[in-house]
Structures are given as C-alpha cells and as structure tokens.
Short mmCIF file of C-alpha atoms in Angstrom, two decimals:
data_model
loop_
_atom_site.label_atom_id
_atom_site.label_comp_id
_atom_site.label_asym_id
_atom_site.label_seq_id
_atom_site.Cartn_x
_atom_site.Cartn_y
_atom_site.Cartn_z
CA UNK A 90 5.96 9.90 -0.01
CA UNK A 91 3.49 12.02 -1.38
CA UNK A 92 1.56 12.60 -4.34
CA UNK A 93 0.27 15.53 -5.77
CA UNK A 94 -2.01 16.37 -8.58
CA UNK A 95 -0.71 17.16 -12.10
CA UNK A 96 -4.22 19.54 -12.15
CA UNK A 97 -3.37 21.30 -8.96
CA UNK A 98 -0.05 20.72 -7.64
CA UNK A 99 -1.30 22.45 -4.21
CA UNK A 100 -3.33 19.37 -3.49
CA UNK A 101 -1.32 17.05 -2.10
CA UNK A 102 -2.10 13.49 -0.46
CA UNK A 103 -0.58 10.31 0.65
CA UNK A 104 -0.63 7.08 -0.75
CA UNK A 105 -3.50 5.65 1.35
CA UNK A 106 -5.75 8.86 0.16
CA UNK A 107 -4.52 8.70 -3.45
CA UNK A 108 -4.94 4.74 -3.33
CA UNK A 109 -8.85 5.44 -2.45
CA UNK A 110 -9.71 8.94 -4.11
CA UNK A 111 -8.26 7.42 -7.51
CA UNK A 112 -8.35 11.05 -9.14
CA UNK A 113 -7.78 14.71 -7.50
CA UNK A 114 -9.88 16.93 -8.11
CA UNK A 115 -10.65 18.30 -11.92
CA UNK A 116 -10.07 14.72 -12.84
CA UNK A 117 -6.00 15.10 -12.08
CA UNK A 118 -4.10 12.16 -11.98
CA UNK A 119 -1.90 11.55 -8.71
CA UNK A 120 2.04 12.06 -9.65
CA UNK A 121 4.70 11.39 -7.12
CA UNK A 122 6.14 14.40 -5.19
CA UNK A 123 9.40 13.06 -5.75
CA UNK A 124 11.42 10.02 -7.88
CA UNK A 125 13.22 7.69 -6.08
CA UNK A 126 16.89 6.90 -6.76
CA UNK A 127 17.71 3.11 -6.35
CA UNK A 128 21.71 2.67 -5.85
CA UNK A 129 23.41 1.41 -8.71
CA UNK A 130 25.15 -1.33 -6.32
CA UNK A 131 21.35 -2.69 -5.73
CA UNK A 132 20.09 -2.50 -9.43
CA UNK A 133 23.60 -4.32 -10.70
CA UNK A 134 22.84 -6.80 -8.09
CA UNK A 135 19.10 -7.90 -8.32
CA UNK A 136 20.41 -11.10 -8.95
CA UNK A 137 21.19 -11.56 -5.70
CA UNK A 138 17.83 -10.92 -4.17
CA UNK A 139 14.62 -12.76 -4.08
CA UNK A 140 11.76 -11.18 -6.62
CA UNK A 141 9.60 -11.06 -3.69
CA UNK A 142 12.31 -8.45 -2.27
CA UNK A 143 12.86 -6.58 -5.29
CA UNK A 144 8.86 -6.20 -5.37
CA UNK A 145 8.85 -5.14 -1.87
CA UNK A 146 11.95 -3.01 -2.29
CA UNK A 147 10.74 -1.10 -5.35
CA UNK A 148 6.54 -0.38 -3.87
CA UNK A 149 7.97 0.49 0.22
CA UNK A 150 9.51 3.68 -1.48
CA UNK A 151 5.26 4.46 -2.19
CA UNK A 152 3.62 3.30 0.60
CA UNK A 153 5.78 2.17 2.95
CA UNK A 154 4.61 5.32 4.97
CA UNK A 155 1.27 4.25 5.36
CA UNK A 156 0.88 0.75 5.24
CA UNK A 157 3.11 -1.83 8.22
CA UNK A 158 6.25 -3.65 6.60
CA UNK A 159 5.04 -6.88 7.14
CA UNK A 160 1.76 -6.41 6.13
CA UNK A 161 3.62 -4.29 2.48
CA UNK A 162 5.85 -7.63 2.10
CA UNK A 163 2.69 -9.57 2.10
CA UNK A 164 0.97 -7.71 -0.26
CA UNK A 165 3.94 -7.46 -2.69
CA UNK A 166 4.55 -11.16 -2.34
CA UNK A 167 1.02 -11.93 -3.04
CA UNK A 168 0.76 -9.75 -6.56
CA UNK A 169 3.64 -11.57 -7.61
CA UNK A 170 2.79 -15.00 -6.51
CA UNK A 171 3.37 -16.40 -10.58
CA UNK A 172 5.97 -16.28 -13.22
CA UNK A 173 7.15 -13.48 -14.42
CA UNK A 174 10.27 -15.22 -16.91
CA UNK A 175 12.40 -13.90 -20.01
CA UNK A 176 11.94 -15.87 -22.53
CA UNK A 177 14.28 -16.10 -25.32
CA UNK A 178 12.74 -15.78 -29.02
CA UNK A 179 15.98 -15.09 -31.35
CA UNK A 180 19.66 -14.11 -31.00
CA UNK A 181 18.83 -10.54 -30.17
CA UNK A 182 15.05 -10.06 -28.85
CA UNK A 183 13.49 -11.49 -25.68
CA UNK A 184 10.14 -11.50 -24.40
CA UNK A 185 9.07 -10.72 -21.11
CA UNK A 186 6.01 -13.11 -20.18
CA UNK A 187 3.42 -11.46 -18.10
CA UNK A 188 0.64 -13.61 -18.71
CA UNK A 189 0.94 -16.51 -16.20
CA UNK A 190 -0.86 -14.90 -13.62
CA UNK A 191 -4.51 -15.70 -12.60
CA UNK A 192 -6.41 -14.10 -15.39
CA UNK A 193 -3.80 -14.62 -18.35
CA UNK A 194 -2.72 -10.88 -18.32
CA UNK A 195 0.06 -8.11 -17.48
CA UNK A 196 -2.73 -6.31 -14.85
CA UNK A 197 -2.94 -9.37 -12.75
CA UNK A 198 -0.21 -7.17 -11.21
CA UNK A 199 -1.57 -3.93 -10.80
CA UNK A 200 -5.07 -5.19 -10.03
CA UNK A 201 -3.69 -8.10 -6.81
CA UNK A 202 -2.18 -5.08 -5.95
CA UNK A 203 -4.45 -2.41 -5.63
CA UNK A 204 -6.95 -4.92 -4.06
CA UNK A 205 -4.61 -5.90 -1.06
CA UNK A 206 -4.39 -2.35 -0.41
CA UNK A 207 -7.74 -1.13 -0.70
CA UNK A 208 -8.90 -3.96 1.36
CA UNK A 209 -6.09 -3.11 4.16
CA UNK A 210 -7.12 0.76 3.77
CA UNK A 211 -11.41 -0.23 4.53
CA UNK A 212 -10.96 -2.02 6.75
CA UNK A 213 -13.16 -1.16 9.89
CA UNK A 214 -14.70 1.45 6.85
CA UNK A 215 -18.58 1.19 7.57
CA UNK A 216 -19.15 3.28 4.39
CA UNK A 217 -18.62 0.46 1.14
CA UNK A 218 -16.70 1.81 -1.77
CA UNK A 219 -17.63 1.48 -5.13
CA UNK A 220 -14.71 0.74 -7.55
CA UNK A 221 -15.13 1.87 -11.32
CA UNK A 222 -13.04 0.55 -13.76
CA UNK A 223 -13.39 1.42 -17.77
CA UNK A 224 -11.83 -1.99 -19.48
CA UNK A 225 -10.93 -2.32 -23.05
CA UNK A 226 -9.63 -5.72 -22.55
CA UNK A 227 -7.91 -7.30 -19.58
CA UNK A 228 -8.62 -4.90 -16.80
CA UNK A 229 -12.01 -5.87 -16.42
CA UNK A 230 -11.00 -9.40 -16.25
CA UNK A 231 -7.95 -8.74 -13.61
CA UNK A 232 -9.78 -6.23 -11.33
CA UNK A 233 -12.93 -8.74 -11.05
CA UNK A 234 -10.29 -11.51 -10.00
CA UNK A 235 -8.65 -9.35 -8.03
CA UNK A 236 -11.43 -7.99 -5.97
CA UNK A 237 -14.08 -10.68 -5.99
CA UNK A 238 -15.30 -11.42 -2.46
CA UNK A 239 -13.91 -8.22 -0.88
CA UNK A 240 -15.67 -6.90 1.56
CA UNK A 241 -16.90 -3.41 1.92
CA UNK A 242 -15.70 -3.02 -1.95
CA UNK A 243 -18.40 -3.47 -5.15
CA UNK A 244 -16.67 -3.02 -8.55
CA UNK A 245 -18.67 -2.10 -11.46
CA UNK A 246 -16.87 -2.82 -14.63
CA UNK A 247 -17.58 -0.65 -18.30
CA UNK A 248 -16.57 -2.27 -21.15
CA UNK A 249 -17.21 -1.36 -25.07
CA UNK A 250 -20.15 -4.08 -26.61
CA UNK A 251 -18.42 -6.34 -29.58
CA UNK A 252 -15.05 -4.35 -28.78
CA UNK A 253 -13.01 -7.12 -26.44
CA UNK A 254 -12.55 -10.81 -27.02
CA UNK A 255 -14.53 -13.78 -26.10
CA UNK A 256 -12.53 -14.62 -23.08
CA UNK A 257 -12.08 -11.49 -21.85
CA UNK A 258 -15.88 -10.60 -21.81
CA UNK A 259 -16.38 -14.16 -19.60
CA UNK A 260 -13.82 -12.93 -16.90
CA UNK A 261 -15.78 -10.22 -16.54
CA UNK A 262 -19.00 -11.23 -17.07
CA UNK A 263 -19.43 -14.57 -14.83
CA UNK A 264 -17.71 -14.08 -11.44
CA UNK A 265 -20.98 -12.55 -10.05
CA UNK A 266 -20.91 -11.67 -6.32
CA UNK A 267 -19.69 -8.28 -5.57
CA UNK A 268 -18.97 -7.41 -9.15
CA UNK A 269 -20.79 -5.63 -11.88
CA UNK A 270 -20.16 -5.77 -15.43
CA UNK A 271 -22.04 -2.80 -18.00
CA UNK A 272 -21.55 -3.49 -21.74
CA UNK A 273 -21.67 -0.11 -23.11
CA UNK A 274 -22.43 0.58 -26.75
CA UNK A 275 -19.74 2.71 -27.83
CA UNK A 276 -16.00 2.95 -26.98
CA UNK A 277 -13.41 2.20 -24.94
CA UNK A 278 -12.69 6.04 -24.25
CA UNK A 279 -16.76 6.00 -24.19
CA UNK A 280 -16.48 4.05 -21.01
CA UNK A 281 -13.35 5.95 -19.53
CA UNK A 282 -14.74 9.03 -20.17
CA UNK A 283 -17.90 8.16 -18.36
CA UNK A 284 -15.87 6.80 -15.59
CA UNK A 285 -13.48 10.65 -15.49
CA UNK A 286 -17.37 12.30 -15.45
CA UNK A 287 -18.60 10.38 -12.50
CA UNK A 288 -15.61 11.20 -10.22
CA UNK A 289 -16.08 14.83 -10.99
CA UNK A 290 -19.99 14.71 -10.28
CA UNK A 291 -19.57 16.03 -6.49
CA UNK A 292 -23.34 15.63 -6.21
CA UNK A 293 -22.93 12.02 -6.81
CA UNK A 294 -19.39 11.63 -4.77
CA UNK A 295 -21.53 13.08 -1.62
CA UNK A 296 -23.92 9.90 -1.78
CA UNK A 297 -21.48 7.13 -3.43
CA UNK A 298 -18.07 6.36 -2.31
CA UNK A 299 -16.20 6.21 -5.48
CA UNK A 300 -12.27 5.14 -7.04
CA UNK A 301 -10.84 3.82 -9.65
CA UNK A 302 -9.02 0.45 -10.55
CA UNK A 303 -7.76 1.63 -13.34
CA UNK A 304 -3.62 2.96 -14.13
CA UNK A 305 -4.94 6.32 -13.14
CA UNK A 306 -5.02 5.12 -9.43
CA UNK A 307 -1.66 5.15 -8.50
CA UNK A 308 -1.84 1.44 -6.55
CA UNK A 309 -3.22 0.11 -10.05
CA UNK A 310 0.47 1.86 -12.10
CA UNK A 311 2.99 2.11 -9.66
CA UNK A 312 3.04 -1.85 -9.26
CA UNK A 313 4.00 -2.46 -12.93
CA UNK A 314 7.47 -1.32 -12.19
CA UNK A 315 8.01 -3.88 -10.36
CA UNK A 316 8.32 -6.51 -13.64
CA UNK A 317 10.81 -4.27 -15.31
CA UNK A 318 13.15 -4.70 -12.49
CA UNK A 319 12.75 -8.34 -12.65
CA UNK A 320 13.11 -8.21 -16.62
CA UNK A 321 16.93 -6.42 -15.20
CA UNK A 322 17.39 -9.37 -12.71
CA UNK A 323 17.29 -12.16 -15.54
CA UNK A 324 18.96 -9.84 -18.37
CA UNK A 325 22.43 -11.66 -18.70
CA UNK A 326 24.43 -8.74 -20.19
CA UNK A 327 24.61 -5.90 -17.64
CA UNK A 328 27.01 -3.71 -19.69
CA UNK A 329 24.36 -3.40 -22.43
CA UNK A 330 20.92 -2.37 -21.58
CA UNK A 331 17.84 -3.38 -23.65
CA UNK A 332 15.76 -1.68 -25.57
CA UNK A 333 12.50 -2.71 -24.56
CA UNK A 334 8.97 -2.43 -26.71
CA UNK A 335 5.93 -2.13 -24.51
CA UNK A 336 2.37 -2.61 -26.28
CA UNK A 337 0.92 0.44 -25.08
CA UNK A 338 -3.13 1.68 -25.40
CA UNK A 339 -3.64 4.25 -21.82
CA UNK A 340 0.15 4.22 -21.41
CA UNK A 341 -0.15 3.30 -18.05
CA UNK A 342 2.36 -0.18 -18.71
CA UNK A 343 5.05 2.28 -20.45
CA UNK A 344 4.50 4.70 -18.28
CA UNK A 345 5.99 2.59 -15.13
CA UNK A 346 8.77 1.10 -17.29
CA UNK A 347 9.97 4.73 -17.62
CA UNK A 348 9.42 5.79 -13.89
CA UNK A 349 11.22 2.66 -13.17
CA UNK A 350 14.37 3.74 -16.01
CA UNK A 351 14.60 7.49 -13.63
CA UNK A 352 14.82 5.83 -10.50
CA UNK A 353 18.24 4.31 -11.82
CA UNK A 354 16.79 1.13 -13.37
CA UNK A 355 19.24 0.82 -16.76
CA UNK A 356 17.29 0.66 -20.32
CA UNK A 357 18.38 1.70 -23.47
CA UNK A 358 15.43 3.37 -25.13
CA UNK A 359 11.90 2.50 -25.15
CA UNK A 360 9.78 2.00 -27.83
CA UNK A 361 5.84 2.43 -27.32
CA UNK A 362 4.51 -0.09 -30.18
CA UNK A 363 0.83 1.21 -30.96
CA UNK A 364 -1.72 -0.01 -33.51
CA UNK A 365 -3.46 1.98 -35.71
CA UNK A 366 -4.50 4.04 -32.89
CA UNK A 367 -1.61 6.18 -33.32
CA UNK A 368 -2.23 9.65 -31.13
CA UNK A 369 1.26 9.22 -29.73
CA UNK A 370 3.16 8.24 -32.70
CA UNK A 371 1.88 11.64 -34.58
CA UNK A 372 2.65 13.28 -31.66
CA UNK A 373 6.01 12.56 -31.28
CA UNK A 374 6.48 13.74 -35.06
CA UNK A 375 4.70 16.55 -34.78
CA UNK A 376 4.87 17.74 -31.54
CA UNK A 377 1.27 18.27 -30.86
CA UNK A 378 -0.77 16.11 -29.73
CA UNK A 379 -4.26 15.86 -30.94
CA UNK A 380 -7.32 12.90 -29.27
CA UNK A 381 -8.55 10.72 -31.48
CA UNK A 382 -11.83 8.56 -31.69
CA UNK A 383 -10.51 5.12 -30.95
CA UNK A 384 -10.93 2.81 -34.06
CA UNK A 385 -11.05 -1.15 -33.66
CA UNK A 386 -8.06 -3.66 -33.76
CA UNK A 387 -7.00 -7.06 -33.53
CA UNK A 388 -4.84 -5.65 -30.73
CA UNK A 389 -7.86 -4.45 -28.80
CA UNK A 390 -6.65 -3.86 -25.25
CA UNK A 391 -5.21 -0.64 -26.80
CA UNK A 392 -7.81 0.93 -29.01
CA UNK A 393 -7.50 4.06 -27.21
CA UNK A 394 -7.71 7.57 -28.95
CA UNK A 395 -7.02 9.30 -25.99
CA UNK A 396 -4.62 7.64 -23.49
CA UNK A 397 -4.97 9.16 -19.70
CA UNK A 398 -1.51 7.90 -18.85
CA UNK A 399 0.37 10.37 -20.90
CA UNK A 400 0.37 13.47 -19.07
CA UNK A 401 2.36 11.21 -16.69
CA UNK A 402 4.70 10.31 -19.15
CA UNK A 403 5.10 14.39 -19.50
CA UNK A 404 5.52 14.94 -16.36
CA UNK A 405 8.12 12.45 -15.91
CA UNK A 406 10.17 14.28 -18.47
CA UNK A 407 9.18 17.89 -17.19
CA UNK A 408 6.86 18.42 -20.73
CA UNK A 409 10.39 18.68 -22.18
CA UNK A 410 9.54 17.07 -25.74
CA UNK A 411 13.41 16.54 -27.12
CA UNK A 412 14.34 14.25 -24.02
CA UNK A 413 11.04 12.21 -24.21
CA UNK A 414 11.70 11.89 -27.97
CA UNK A 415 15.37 10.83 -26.90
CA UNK A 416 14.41 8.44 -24.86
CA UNK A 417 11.01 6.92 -26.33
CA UNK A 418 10.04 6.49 -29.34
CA UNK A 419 6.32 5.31 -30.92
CA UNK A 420 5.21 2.61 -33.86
CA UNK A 421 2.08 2.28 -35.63
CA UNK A 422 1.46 -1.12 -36.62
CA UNK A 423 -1.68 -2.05 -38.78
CA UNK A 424 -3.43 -5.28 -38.29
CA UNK A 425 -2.31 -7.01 -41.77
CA UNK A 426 1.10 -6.18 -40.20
CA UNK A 427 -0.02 -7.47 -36.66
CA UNK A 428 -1.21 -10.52 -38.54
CA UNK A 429 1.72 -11.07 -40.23
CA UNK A 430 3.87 -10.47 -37.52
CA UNK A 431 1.97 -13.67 -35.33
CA UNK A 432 2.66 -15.65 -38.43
CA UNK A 433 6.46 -14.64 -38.66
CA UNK A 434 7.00 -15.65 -34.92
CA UNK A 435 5.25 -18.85 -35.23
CA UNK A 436 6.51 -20.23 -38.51
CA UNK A 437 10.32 -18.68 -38.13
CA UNK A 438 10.74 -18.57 -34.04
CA UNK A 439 8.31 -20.96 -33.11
CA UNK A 440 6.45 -18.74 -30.83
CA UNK A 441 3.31 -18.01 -29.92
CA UNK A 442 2.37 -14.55 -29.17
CA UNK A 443 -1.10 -12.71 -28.97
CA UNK A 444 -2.24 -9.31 -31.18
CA UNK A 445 -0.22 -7.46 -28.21
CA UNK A 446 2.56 -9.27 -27.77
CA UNK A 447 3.18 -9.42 -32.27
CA UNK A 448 2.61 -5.67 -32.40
CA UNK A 449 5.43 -5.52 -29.70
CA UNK A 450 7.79 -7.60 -31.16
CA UNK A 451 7.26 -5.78 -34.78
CA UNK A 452 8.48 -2.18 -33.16
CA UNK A 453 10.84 -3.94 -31.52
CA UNK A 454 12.24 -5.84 -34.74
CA UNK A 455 11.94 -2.24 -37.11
CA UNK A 456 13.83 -0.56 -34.58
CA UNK A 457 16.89 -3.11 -34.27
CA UNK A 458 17.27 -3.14 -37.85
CA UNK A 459 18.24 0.53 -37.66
CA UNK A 460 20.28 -0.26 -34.50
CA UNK A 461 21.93 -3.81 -35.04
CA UNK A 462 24.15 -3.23 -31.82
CA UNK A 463 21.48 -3.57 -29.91
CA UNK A 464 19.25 -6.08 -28.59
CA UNK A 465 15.61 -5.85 -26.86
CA UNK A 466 12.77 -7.17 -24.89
CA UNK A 467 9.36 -7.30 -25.88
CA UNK A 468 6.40 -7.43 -22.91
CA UNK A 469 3.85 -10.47 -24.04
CA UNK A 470 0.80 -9.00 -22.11
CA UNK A 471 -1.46 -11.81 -23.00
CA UNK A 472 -2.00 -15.02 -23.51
CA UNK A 473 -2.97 -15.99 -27.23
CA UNK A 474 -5.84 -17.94 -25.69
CA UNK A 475 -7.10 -14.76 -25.11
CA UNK A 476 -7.59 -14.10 -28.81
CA UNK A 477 -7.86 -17.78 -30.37
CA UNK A 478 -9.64 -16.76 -33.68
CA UNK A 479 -6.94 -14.03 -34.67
CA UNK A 480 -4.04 -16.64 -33.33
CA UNK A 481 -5.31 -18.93 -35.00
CA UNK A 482 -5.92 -17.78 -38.32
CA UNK A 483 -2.46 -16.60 -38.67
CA UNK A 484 -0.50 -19.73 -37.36
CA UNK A 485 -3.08 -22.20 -38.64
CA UNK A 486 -3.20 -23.96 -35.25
CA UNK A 487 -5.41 -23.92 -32.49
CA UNK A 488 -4.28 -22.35 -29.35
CA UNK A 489 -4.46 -24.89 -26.26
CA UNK A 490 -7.11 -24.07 -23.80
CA UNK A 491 -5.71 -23.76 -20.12
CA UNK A 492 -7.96 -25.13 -17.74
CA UNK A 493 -8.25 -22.09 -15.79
CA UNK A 494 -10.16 -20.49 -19.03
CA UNK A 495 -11.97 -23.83 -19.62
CA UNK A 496 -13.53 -23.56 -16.82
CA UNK A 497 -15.34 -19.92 -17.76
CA UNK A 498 -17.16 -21.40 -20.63
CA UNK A 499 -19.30 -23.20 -18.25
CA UNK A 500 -20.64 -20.19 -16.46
CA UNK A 501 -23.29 -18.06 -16.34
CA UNK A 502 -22.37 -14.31 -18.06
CA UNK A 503 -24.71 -11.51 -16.49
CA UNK A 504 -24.16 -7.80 -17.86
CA UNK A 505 -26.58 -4.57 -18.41
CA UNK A 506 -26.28 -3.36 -21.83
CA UNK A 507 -26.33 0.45 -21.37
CA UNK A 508 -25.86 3.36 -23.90
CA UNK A 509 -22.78 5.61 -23.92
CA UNK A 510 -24.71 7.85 -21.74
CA UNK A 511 -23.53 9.61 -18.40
CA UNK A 512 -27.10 10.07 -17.07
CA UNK A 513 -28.06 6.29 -17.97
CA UNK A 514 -24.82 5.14 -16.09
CA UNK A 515 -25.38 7.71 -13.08
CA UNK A 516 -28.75 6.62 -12.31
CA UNK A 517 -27.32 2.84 -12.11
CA UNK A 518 -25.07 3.67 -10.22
CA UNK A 519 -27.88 5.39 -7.93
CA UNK A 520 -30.09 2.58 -7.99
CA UNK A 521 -27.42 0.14 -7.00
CA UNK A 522 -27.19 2.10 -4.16
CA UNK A 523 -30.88 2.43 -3.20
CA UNK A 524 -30.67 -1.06 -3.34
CA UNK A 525 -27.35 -1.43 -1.29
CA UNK A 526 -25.68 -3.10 -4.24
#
C-alpha cells in the first residue's frame, strides 16, 4: 500500500515514510493510493472473530507491507487492549463507548497506535525525532500516554491557554520525561497552524527531525476505523445499518468511519454533529466552504474553524459534493442545546454523557425524528470526568472520579506559556535541541 499526497499526487510513499514524515510536502496530507474492499462474507461475520483480529485484519491492509505480522498483531492488540462496548441508551439510539482506554478518550486508539509504530520504525535510528502534536483537548493527553518513555522520540505538545478542561491540561501537563507541553495564548487552529508552518520550514526540517501525532499522520487516523468495525460486530440487526453521529472538530474521527463505510463496512448515513463551530455544516448548504476563527465551547475538543481532515473526506468522495451530501450530513448544536441535551440523557435515559458525547446524541436524535425507520449510534468520545463542572451543572450530580484521574491531581504540571507566534515556537524548538532535549 501506498500513500500519496493530496498536494502532489506524484509524491508517493509507504506507510513507514508517511508514518514518520507526518505531512508531504506543501503541508499535503498522506491519502491512500487505493481503498480496500473487505468481503461482505467477513463484514456479515465479525461476530465470529476476535476484536483483536478484526483490528489486525482492518490496519495489515496499511502496513502490513512494511511492518512483520507478528510484530502488526502485537501492535493492533496492544491499541485495543480496553473496552470498546455498545451501549444501549433508548429503543432506537446506541452509544459507542470509546472512553475506557488509558487516558479516558477516543485517541487512546490512534495515539497506542502510532506510538508502537514509530517506536518499531526508530529503532536502531541514532537521529531522535521530535513529535508535534497541536491538542484542543484529548490528543495532548493520549499522545503523552502513548509515547511517554519512548526512546529516541520527544513530543512537544501545543495546546490553546484557558481553551481545554482541567483534566485534560493535567494529562498533558504532569507526565514529564520525554514530553513537552506549550500553552499557547490563542487557538486551537493557532497551535495547528504553527505545527503545518514548522513542517514546511525546510531550514528547520534540515536540523530537527520532525512528525506529527496528530489525524494528519496517517498511523494517528487510519486506526480509528478499527472501532467502527467493532461498533458492526455488536450491532444486532444486520439487515438494517445504523446511522451513526460522530462528534467531529478536525474530522479526522468521521473521516475513518467513512473510509471504513467504502471499504464495504455497512452504515446508513453519517451525521457529523458540530458545535457552534459550524464550517462544515454551512458548507454542506452552500457548497463552499469558507475557514473560520474557532470560537469557544463546552464541547471543546472540537472548536476548530478550520478542520485539516476534510480534504480527506473530499477525496474520499472524489470532491463530488452531491454524494458526500448523500451520504453525510452536518449539525450545529449550541451550548444551551449541548447543555440541555446532558440534562435530557441524564434525567430521561439515565445516562451520563460528556459535551461530546450530548452534542452527538442531539444530531443523532434531530435526524431520527425525520427518519423514524431508522435507528443510530452515537460515539461517546469522553468521559464526563473529563468535563465535571459542565456535567455537573446540567445533571446536578457530581461525576465519580476514576482513580486513574485521581491520581493526576497529585502531580506536578510543568508548561511554557508561549505566544501564538511561529518564531517564538521555532526558536524553542531550536533551543531544545541545542540542549539535546
């Protein structure tokens, strides 16, 4: 399998080289040179298999070329070493839990991912890599978990100051060691876009070994398929796909659902459930779409005026706008109604969901009452410990503390407050290696 660059098709590369570059050149995003087509008789079967096959199944069509099979089984076994269940909530929506993983979040999947393999890929690598990741939530947190202690790998984390929760900013901020954490006064799209600028700095690519941990490197997206076939495996009623709602901020998450739905997986429509950041929403009215500056939610993990994801999403559908439309559509949901909609699960379903997971379910509940046939999933990226003063406020009751989390508050947080400056951020970057950060 290879991968080629949505910039400059020409430049092509395997998965080891797209796993470390991150981004081609002219900040293109890696795109693979071909879908795979699962057989129907596997798919209407997954039943039958264990997840850690499916996982292995689904990521060996990507880089089963370049890394062994046992060591590929391994890996995939490893970055789904949690639960991953479907979860009832009324007689026609289920949610998919992806928060029981190490750091509370869906990108504990992507992130033990990417690590195994960029660990496997340096190894006997004199030349240490520095891994950039722009957070504006639960990356940060999942990439420092999944890469702390690595050797030959220092990750330096950019997240917006006052812009993600308490919890998130501590599993960031305390694990020390070999990673980095810059609060940066500005924005999420602040810190990606700083992030985009350094890889395309060749002066500074010739004296720092740089990639990216976040869904624009390929071993960080691809992954995230991999729960969507599970979501199949437990879905009782194969003759009637769901409609599933993804929370979605840099459309990486939706993104993979909907690579996953052209390599044969079956799903009835998807539904992209934004907050007020609503670039993709307007676009899919209006056909054009048009960068916003990201404003601040409750849902903040997707307070993103600019998602880098999309193109992918275009690509995946040729940049044929009627078919995407067909197939996905996009809510805007504002934070009285995310409020309201954490109330409404609590006090009618008895569940507890975070900003995320409520914005999910509320596309998710709009759209079935247009199309009461149907029935649907919503993914539950987060766990509502993650955002206990929103949680709550709205359900009146405090959110239990898992030890896991306890255990952060304890710790010493260490971050360098920087502005939303290239230059300020290049010459850290320098210094850190003058020092041999």
């Amino acid at each position: 399998m290879l991968f080629y660059n949505l910039n400059k098709p020409s430049e092509k590369v395997d998965f080891r080289a797209a796993t470390i570059q991150g981004l081609g050149s002219d900040k293109g995003l890696f795109f693979p040179e071909r879908i795979p087509l699962f057989p129907s008789s596997w798919i209407n079967n997954l039943e039958n298999y264990s997840d850690e096959e499916i996982a292995w199944s689904v990521m060996n069509q990507y880089a089963g070329e370049t890394i062994p099979e046992k060591i590929l089984r391994q890996i995939t076994a490893e970055t789904i070493a949690f639960n991953i269940p479907l979860v009832p909530v009324s007689k026609n929506i289920y949610t998919l839990e992806l928060f029981h993983g190490p750091t509370l979040a869906f990108k504990d999947v992507g992130a033990r991912f990417m690590s195994r393999c960029l660990e496997y890929f340096m190894k006997g690598n004199e030349r240490p890599v520095t891994l950039l990741v722009a957070t504006s939530g639960d990356t940060g947190g999942a990439v420092a978990s999944g890469f702390l202690g690595i050797k030959g790998v220092n990750v330096v984390i950019l997240y917006p100051s006052g812009k993600v929760s308490t919890v998130q900013e501590l599993q960031l901020t305390t694990p020390g060691k070999n990673i980095t954490a810059l609060e940066v006064d500005g924005s999420f799209d602040d810190c990606q876009s700083m992030v985009k600028q350094a890889f395309s700095d060749n002066e500074l690519s010739e004296k720092i070994f740089l990639t990216s941990a976040n869904s624009i490197n390929v071993a960080r997206w691809l992954p995230q398929q991999i729960y969507y076939f599970l979501a199949w495996k437990q879905w009782k009623n194969k003759l009637k796909p769901p409609v599933i709602s993804v929370p979605s901020g840099n459309f990486g998450n939706i993104c993979a659902g909907l690579l996953a739905f052209h390599s044969g997986l079956p799903v009835q429509h998807f539904i992209a459930a934004c907050n007020v950041n609503a670039v993709i929403p307007e676009y899919l009215k209006t056909g054009v779409y048009q960068p916003v500056k990201a404003k601040a939610s409750l849902s903040n993990a997707m307070d993103v005026g600019d998602p880098s994801n999309f193109v992918r999403v275009l690509a995946l559908f040729n940049s044929e706008f009627e078919p995407l439309k067909q197939m996905m559509s996009s809510d805007s949901i504002t934070d009285e109604e995310t409020g309201a909609a954490i109330q409404t699960l609590y006090r009618e379903f008895g569940y507890l969901a975070d900003p995320h997971g409520a914005v999910g379910w509320l596309a998710l509940s709009r759209w079935l009452e247009n199309h009461p046939d149907q029935k649907g999933i919503f993914l539950e990226t987060a766990h509502p410990v993650k955002f206990p003063d929103t949680v709550e406020e709205f359900t009146g009751k405090p959110v239990h503390i898992p030890d896991s989390v306890q255990a952060l508050f304890g710790k010493k947080r260490t971050s360098v407050k920087i502005k939303a400056d290239y230059t300020i951020f290049r010459e850290i970057l320098l210094e850190a290696k003058r020092n041999n950060i």
